[in-house]
Short mmCIF file of N, CA and C and ligand atoms in Angstrom, two decimals:
data_model
loop_
_atom_site.label_atom_id
_atom_site.label_comp_id
_atom_site.label_asym_id
_atom_site.label_seq_id
_atom_site.Cartn_x
_atom_site.Cartn_y
_atom_site.Cartn_z
N MET A 11 115.28 89.19 102.78
CA MET A 11 113.85 88.97 102.56
C MET A 11 113.54 87.48 102.65
N ASP A 12 112.47 87.12 103.37
CA ASP A 12 112.15 85.69 103.46
C ASP A 12 111.38 85.23 102.22
N ASN A 13 111.31 83.92 102.05
CA ASN A 13 110.72 83.37 100.83
C ASN A 13 109.25 83.68 100.67
N LYS A 14 108.57 83.78 101.82
CA LYS A 14 107.15 84.07 101.76
C LYS A 14 106.92 85.44 101.13
N LYS A 15 107.71 86.39 101.62
CA LYS A 15 107.61 87.75 101.08
C LYS A 15 108.01 87.78 99.62
N ARG A 16 109.10 87.08 99.35
CA ARG A 16 109.62 87.04 97.98
C ARG A 16 108.56 86.52 96.99
N ASN A 17 107.89 85.43 97.40
CA ASN A 17 106.86 84.86 96.53
C ASN A 17 105.70 85.82 96.32
N LYS A 18 105.40 86.58 97.39
CA LYS A 18 104.32 87.55 97.29
C LYS A 18 104.66 88.60 96.23
N TYR A 19 105.90 89.06 96.26
CA TYR A 19 106.30 90.08 95.28
C TYR A 19 106.38 89.49 93.87
N LYS A 20 106.80 88.24 93.81
CA LYS A 20 106.85 87.60 92.50
C LYS A 20 105.46 87.54 91.88
N GLU A 21 104.50 87.13 92.71
CA GLU A 21 103.11 87.09 92.23
C GLU A 21 102.65 88.46 91.77
N LEU A 22 103.02 89.47 92.56
CA LEU A 22 102.63 90.83 92.23
C LEU A 22 103.25 91.26 90.90
N ILE A 23 104.51 90.91 90.72
CA ILE A 23 105.20 91.27 89.47
C ILE A 23 104.53 90.58 88.29
N ILE A 24 104.24 89.28 88.45
CA ILE A 24 103.62 88.54 87.36
C ILE A 24 102.25 89.14 87.01
N LYS A 25 101.49 89.46 88.05
CA LYS A 25 100.18 90.05 87.84
C LYS A 25 100.30 91.39 87.12
N THR A 26 101.25 92.21 87.56
CA THR A 26 101.43 93.52 86.94
C THR A 26 101.87 93.38 85.48
N ILE A 27 102.73 92.40 85.21
CA ILE A 27 103.17 92.16 83.83
C ILE A 27 101.96 91.83 82.95
N GLU A 28 101.08 90.98 83.47
CA GLU A 28 99.88 90.63 82.69
C GLU A 28 99.04 91.86 82.40
N GLU A 29 98.85 92.70 83.43
CA GLU A 29 98.05 93.91 83.26
C GLU A 29 98.67 94.83 82.21
N ILE A 30 99.98 95.00 82.31
CA ILE A 30 100.67 95.91 81.38
C ILE A 30 100.59 95.37 79.96
N LYS A 31 100.69 94.06 79.82
CA LYS A 31 100.60 93.47 78.48
C LYS A 31 99.24 93.74 77.85
N THR A 32 98.18 93.64 78.68
CA THR A 32 96.83 93.95 78.19
C THR A 32 96.76 95.42 77.78
N ASP A 33 97.30 96.30 78.64
CA ASP A 33 97.30 97.73 78.33
C ASP A 33 98.02 98.00 77.02
N ILE A 34 99.17 97.36 76.84
CA ILE A 34 99.97 97.58 75.63
C ILE A 34 99.18 97.14 74.40
N LYS A 35 98.52 96.01 74.51
CA LYS A 35 97.72 95.52 73.39
C LYS A 35 96.63 96.52 73.01
N ASN A 36 95.94 97.03 74.04
CA ASN A 36 94.88 98.02 73.79
C ASN A 36 95.45 99.28 73.17
N LEU A 37 96.59 99.73 73.70
CA LEU A 37 97.18 100.96 73.18
C LEU A 37 97.69 100.77 71.75
N GLU A 38 98.17 99.59 71.46
CA GLU A 38 98.63 99.31 70.10
C GLU A 38 97.46 99.44 69.12
N GLU A 39 96.29 98.96 69.55
CA GLU A 39 95.08 99.10 68.74
C GLU A 39 94.80 100.58 68.47
N GLN A 40 95.00 101.39 69.52
CA GLN A 40 94.64 102.80 69.44
C GLN A 40 95.71 103.66 68.76
N THR A 41 96.85 103.09 68.45
CA THR A 41 97.89 103.88 67.80
C THR A 41 98.12 103.41 66.37
N LYS A 42 97.14 102.71 65.85
CA LYS A 42 97.23 102.30 64.44
C LYS A 42 97.14 103.52 63.54
N PRO A 43 97.64 103.44 62.31
CA PRO A 43 97.56 104.58 61.39
C PRO A 43 96.13 105.11 61.28
N ILE A 44 96.02 106.44 61.21
CA ILE A 44 94.71 107.09 61.18
C ILE A 44 94.20 107.18 59.74
N ALA A 45 92.93 106.97 59.59
CA ALA A 45 92.30 106.99 58.27
C ALA A 45 92.46 108.36 57.62
N PRO A 46 92.49 108.43 56.29
CA PRO A 46 92.63 109.73 55.62
C PRO A 46 91.44 110.65 55.89
N ASP A 47 91.68 111.97 55.67
CA ASP A 47 90.70 113.04 55.94
C ASP A 47 89.27 112.70 55.55
N ASN A 48 89.11 112.29 54.32
CA ASN A 48 87.75 112.13 53.81
C ASN A 48 86.98 110.99 54.49
N ALA A 49 87.70 110.13 55.17
CA ALA A 49 87.03 109.00 55.81
C ALA A 49 86.35 109.40 57.12
N ILE A 50 87.00 110.29 57.89
CA ILE A 50 86.45 110.59 59.22
C ILE A 50 86.19 112.08 59.43
N GLY A 51 86.44 112.92 58.44
CA GLY A 51 86.21 114.34 58.62
C GLY A 51 87.42 115.04 59.22
N ARG A 52 87.61 116.32 58.92
CA ARG A 52 88.84 117.00 59.26
C ARG A 52 89.03 117.18 60.77
N LEU A 53 87.99 117.64 61.44
CA LEU A 53 88.12 117.92 62.87
C LEU A 53 88.37 116.65 63.67
N SER A 54 87.60 115.63 63.37
CA SER A 54 87.78 114.40 64.14
C SER A 54 89.12 113.75 63.80
N ARG A 55 89.62 114.06 62.60
CA ARG A 55 90.95 113.54 62.26
C ARG A 55 92.02 114.19 63.14
N MET A 56 91.88 115.50 63.35
CA MET A 56 92.84 116.18 64.22
C MET A 56 92.77 115.65 65.65
N GLU A 57 91.54 115.44 66.09
CA GLU A 57 91.38 114.86 67.43
C GLU A 57 92.02 113.48 67.50
N ALA A 58 91.82 112.74 66.44
CA ALA A 58 92.37 111.39 66.41
C ALA A 58 93.90 111.44 66.46
N ILE A 59 94.49 112.43 65.77
CA ILE A 59 95.96 112.55 65.77
C ILE A 59 96.45 112.91 67.17
N ASN A 60 95.74 113.85 67.82
CA ASN A 60 96.13 114.21 69.19
C ASN A 60 96.05 113.02 70.14
N ALA A 61 94.95 112.32 70.05
CA ALA A 61 94.76 111.16 70.92
C ALA A 61 95.83 110.12 70.64
N LYS A 62 96.19 110.00 69.37
CA LYS A 62 97.18 109.01 68.99
C LYS A 62 98.54 109.33 69.62
N SER A 63 98.91 110.61 69.62
CA SER A 63 100.23 110.94 70.16
C SER A 63 100.26 110.75 71.68
N VAL A 64 99.12 111.02 72.34
CA VAL A 64 99.04 110.75 73.78
C VAL A 64 99.20 109.25 74.04
N ASN A 65 98.47 108.49 73.24
CA ASN A 65 98.53 107.03 73.41
C ASN A 65 99.91 106.47 73.09
N GLU A 66 100.58 107.06 72.11
CA GLU A 66 101.93 106.60 71.77
C GLU A 66 102.90 106.83 72.91
N LYS A 67 102.72 107.98 73.57
CA LYS A 67 103.59 108.28 74.70
C LYS A 67 103.34 107.28 75.83
N MET A 68 102.05 107.02 76.08
CA MET A 68 101.70 106.07 77.12
C MET A 68 102.23 104.68 76.79
N LEU A 69 102.12 104.33 75.52
CA LEU A 69 102.60 103.02 75.07
C LEU A 69 104.10 102.89 75.33
N GLY A 70 104.85 103.96 75.02
CA GLY A 70 106.29 103.96 75.26
C GLY A 70 106.60 103.73 76.73
N ASN A 71 105.88 104.46 77.60
CA ASN A 71 106.10 104.31 79.04
C ASN A 71 105.79 102.90 79.52
N LYS A 72 104.70 102.35 79.00
CA LYS A 72 104.30 100.99 79.42
C LYS A 72 105.35 99.97 78.99
N ARG A 73 105.89 100.17 77.80
CA ARG A 73 106.90 99.22 77.32
C ARG A 73 108.15 99.26 78.18
N ILE A 74 108.54 100.48 78.59
CA ILE A 74 109.70 100.61 79.48
C ILE A 74 109.42 99.89 80.80
N ARG A 75 108.20 100.11 81.32
CA ARG A 75 107.86 99.49 82.59
C ARG A 75 107.84 97.97 82.47
N LEU A 76 107.35 97.48 81.35
CA LEU A 76 107.30 96.03 81.13
C LEU A 76 108.72 95.44 81.18
N THR A 77 109.67 96.10 80.53
CA THR A 77 111.05 95.63 80.55
C THR A 77 111.58 95.59 81.98
N ARG A 78 111.29 96.65 82.74
CA ARG A 78 111.76 96.71 84.13
C ARG A 78 111.16 95.58 84.96
N LEU A 79 109.86 95.34 84.73
CA LEU A 79 109.17 94.28 85.49
C LEU A 79 109.76 92.91 85.15
N GLU A 80 110.05 92.71 83.86
CA GLU A 80 110.60 91.42 83.45
C GLU A 80 111.99 91.21 84.04
N ASN A 81 112.77 92.30 84.10
CA ASN A 81 114.08 92.20 84.75
C ASN A 81 113.95 91.90 86.23
N ALA A 82 112.97 92.55 86.86
CA ALA A 82 112.74 92.34 88.29
C ALA A 82 112.35 90.88 88.55
N LEU A 83 111.56 90.32 87.65
CA LEU A 83 111.13 88.94 87.81
C LEU A 83 112.32 87.98 87.70
N LYS A 84 113.22 88.28 86.78
CA LYS A 84 114.42 87.46 86.62
C LYS A 84 115.27 87.49 87.88
N LYS A 85 115.24 88.65 88.54
CA LYS A 85 116.07 88.86 89.71
C LYS A 85 115.39 88.40 90.99
N ALA A 86 114.08 88.09 90.90
CA ALA A 86 113.27 87.91 92.11
C ALA A 86 113.77 86.78 93.01
N ASP A 87 114.47 85.81 92.46
CA ASP A 87 114.96 84.70 93.28
C ASP A 87 116.34 84.95 93.87
N SER A 88 116.98 86.00 93.45
CA SER A 88 118.33 86.25 93.96
C SER A 88 118.30 87.06 95.25
N GLU A 89 119.43 87.05 95.93
CA GLU A 89 119.54 87.74 97.21
C GLU A 89 119.30 89.24 97.08
N GLU A 90 119.72 89.79 95.94
CA GLU A 90 119.69 91.24 95.80
C GLU A 90 118.28 91.80 95.57
N PHE A 91 117.30 90.89 95.33
CA PHE A 91 115.95 91.41 95.10
C PHE A 91 115.45 92.13 96.35
N GLY A 92 114.91 93.32 96.14
CA GLY A 92 114.40 94.09 97.28
C GLY A 92 115.44 94.94 97.96
N GLU A 93 116.67 94.88 97.41
CA GLU A 93 117.72 95.74 97.95
C GLU A 93 118.00 96.88 96.99
N CYS A 94 118.32 98.01 97.55
CA CYS A 94 118.63 99.19 96.74
C CYS A 94 119.99 98.98 96.06
N VAL A 95 120.03 99.16 94.74
CA VAL A 95 121.30 98.96 94.03
C VAL A 95 122.32 100.06 94.34
N LEU A 96 121.84 101.15 94.89
CA LEU A 96 122.76 102.27 95.16
C LEU A 96 123.33 102.23 96.57
N CYS A 97 122.48 102.00 97.58
CA CYS A 97 122.99 102.04 98.94
C CYS A 97 122.97 100.67 99.63
N GLY A 98 122.32 99.67 99.00
CA GLY A 98 122.32 98.33 99.58
C GLY A 98 121.33 98.11 100.71
N GLU A 99 120.60 99.16 101.07
CA GLU A 99 119.57 99.01 102.11
C GLU A 99 118.35 98.28 101.53
N GLU A 100 117.52 97.74 102.41
CA GLU A 100 116.28 97.13 101.92
C GLU A 100 115.31 98.21 101.44
N ILE A 101 114.67 97.94 100.34
CA ILE A 101 113.69 98.89 99.81
C ILE A 101 112.42 98.81 100.65
N GLU A 102 111.83 99.96 100.96
CA GLU A 102 110.64 100.02 101.80
C GLU A 102 109.53 99.15 101.21
N GLU A 103 108.80 98.46 102.11
CA GLU A 103 107.74 97.56 101.65
C GLU A 103 106.65 98.28 100.88
N ASN A 104 106.30 99.47 101.36
CA ASN A 104 105.24 100.22 100.67
C ASN A 104 105.65 100.56 99.25
N ARG A 105 106.92 100.84 99.10
CA ARG A 105 107.42 101.18 97.76
C ARG A 105 107.38 99.96 96.85
N LEU A 106 107.79 98.81 97.36
CA LEU A 106 107.78 97.59 96.56
C LEU A 106 106.37 97.16 96.20
N LYS A 107 105.44 97.42 97.11
CA LYS A 107 104.06 97.05 96.82
C LYS A 107 103.51 97.88 95.67
N LEU A 108 103.93 99.12 95.63
CA LEU A 108 103.44 100.05 94.61
C LEU A 108 104.22 99.88 93.30
N ILE A 109 105.53 99.76 93.44
CA ILE A 109 106.40 99.63 92.26
C ILE A 109 107.29 98.40 92.47
N PRO A 110 106.75 97.20 92.24
CA PRO A 110 107.53 95.99 92.56
C PRO A 110 108.82 95.87 91.73
N GLU A 111 108.93 96.64 90.65
CA GLU A 111 110.14 96.56 89.84
C GLU A 111 111.22 97.53 90.32
N SER A 112 110.97 98.28 91.40
CA SER A 112 111.97 99.28 91.80
C SER A 112 113.24 98.61 92.29
N ASN A 113 114.37 99.17 91.90
CA ASN A 113 115.65 98.63 92.38
C ASN A 113 116.43 99.64 93.20
N THR A 114 115.77 100.73 93.55
CA THR A 114 116.37 101.69 94.46
C THR A 114 115.38 102.01 95.58
N CYS A 115 115.92 102.39 96.74
CA CYS A 115 115.04 102.79 97.84
C CYS A 115 114.51 104.19 97.57
N ARG A 116 113.55 104.60 98.38
CA ARG A 116 112.91 105.88 98.13
C ARG A 116 113.92 107.04 98.16
N GLU A 117 114.81 106.99 99.16
CA GLU A 117 115.78 108.09 99.31
C GLU A 117 116.68 108.21 98.08
N CYS A 118 117.23 107.09 97.64
CA CYS A 118 118.13 107.12 96.50
C CYS A 118 117.40 107.53 95.24
N ALA A 119 116.16 107.07 95.09
CA ALA A 119 115.37 107.44 93.91
C ALA A 119 115.13 108.94 93.89
N GLN A 120 114.88 109.49 95.08
CA GLN A 120 114.63 110.91 95.16
C GLN A 120 115.90 111.70 94.83
N GLU A 121 117.02 111.22 95.35
CA GLU A 121 118.29 111.87 95.06
C GLU A 121 118.59 111.85 93.57
N ALA A 122 118.35 110.71 92.94
CA ALA A 122 118.59 110.59 91.51
C ALA A 122 117.70 111.55 90.74
N GLU A 123 116.45 111.66 91.22
CA GLU A 123 115.48 112.57 90.60
C GLU A 123 115.98 114.00 90.70
N ASN A 124 116.47 114.37 91.87
CA ASN A 124 116.90 115.75 92.10
C ASN A 124 118.15 116.13 91.31
N SER A 125 119.02 115.15 91.11
CA SER A 125 120.29 115.47 90.46
C SER A 125 120.16 115.44 88.94
N ARG A 126 118.95 115.21 88.44
CA ARG A 126 118.76 115.15 87.00
C ARG A 126 118.91 116.51 86.34
ZN1 ZN B 216 119.18 103.44 98.49
#
């Protein structure tokens, strides 16, 4: 990968990290402890609990993605960035644009998915 491309992906990773951090902050706000029954009423409390568990799941996923992005950023200057860790081929550009933290090519990712 040439430096121009590399810098483009680095920018993309940094931008995505910023976005995810904002998302995490918002989700953290939304997963705070829920007020007791008498404060918000029984039905809305149940709704709040449901929404909270959805948000907690999303928060978990975002945190995992943030770690992956930060690792990708650390690796972005090395030769192996943009190469599949499984087969060593270059990762497709469309895939990197969509998931700049990916460390496997589409084929290997699919294989890993299938063998789960
Ligand atoms: Zn591969």
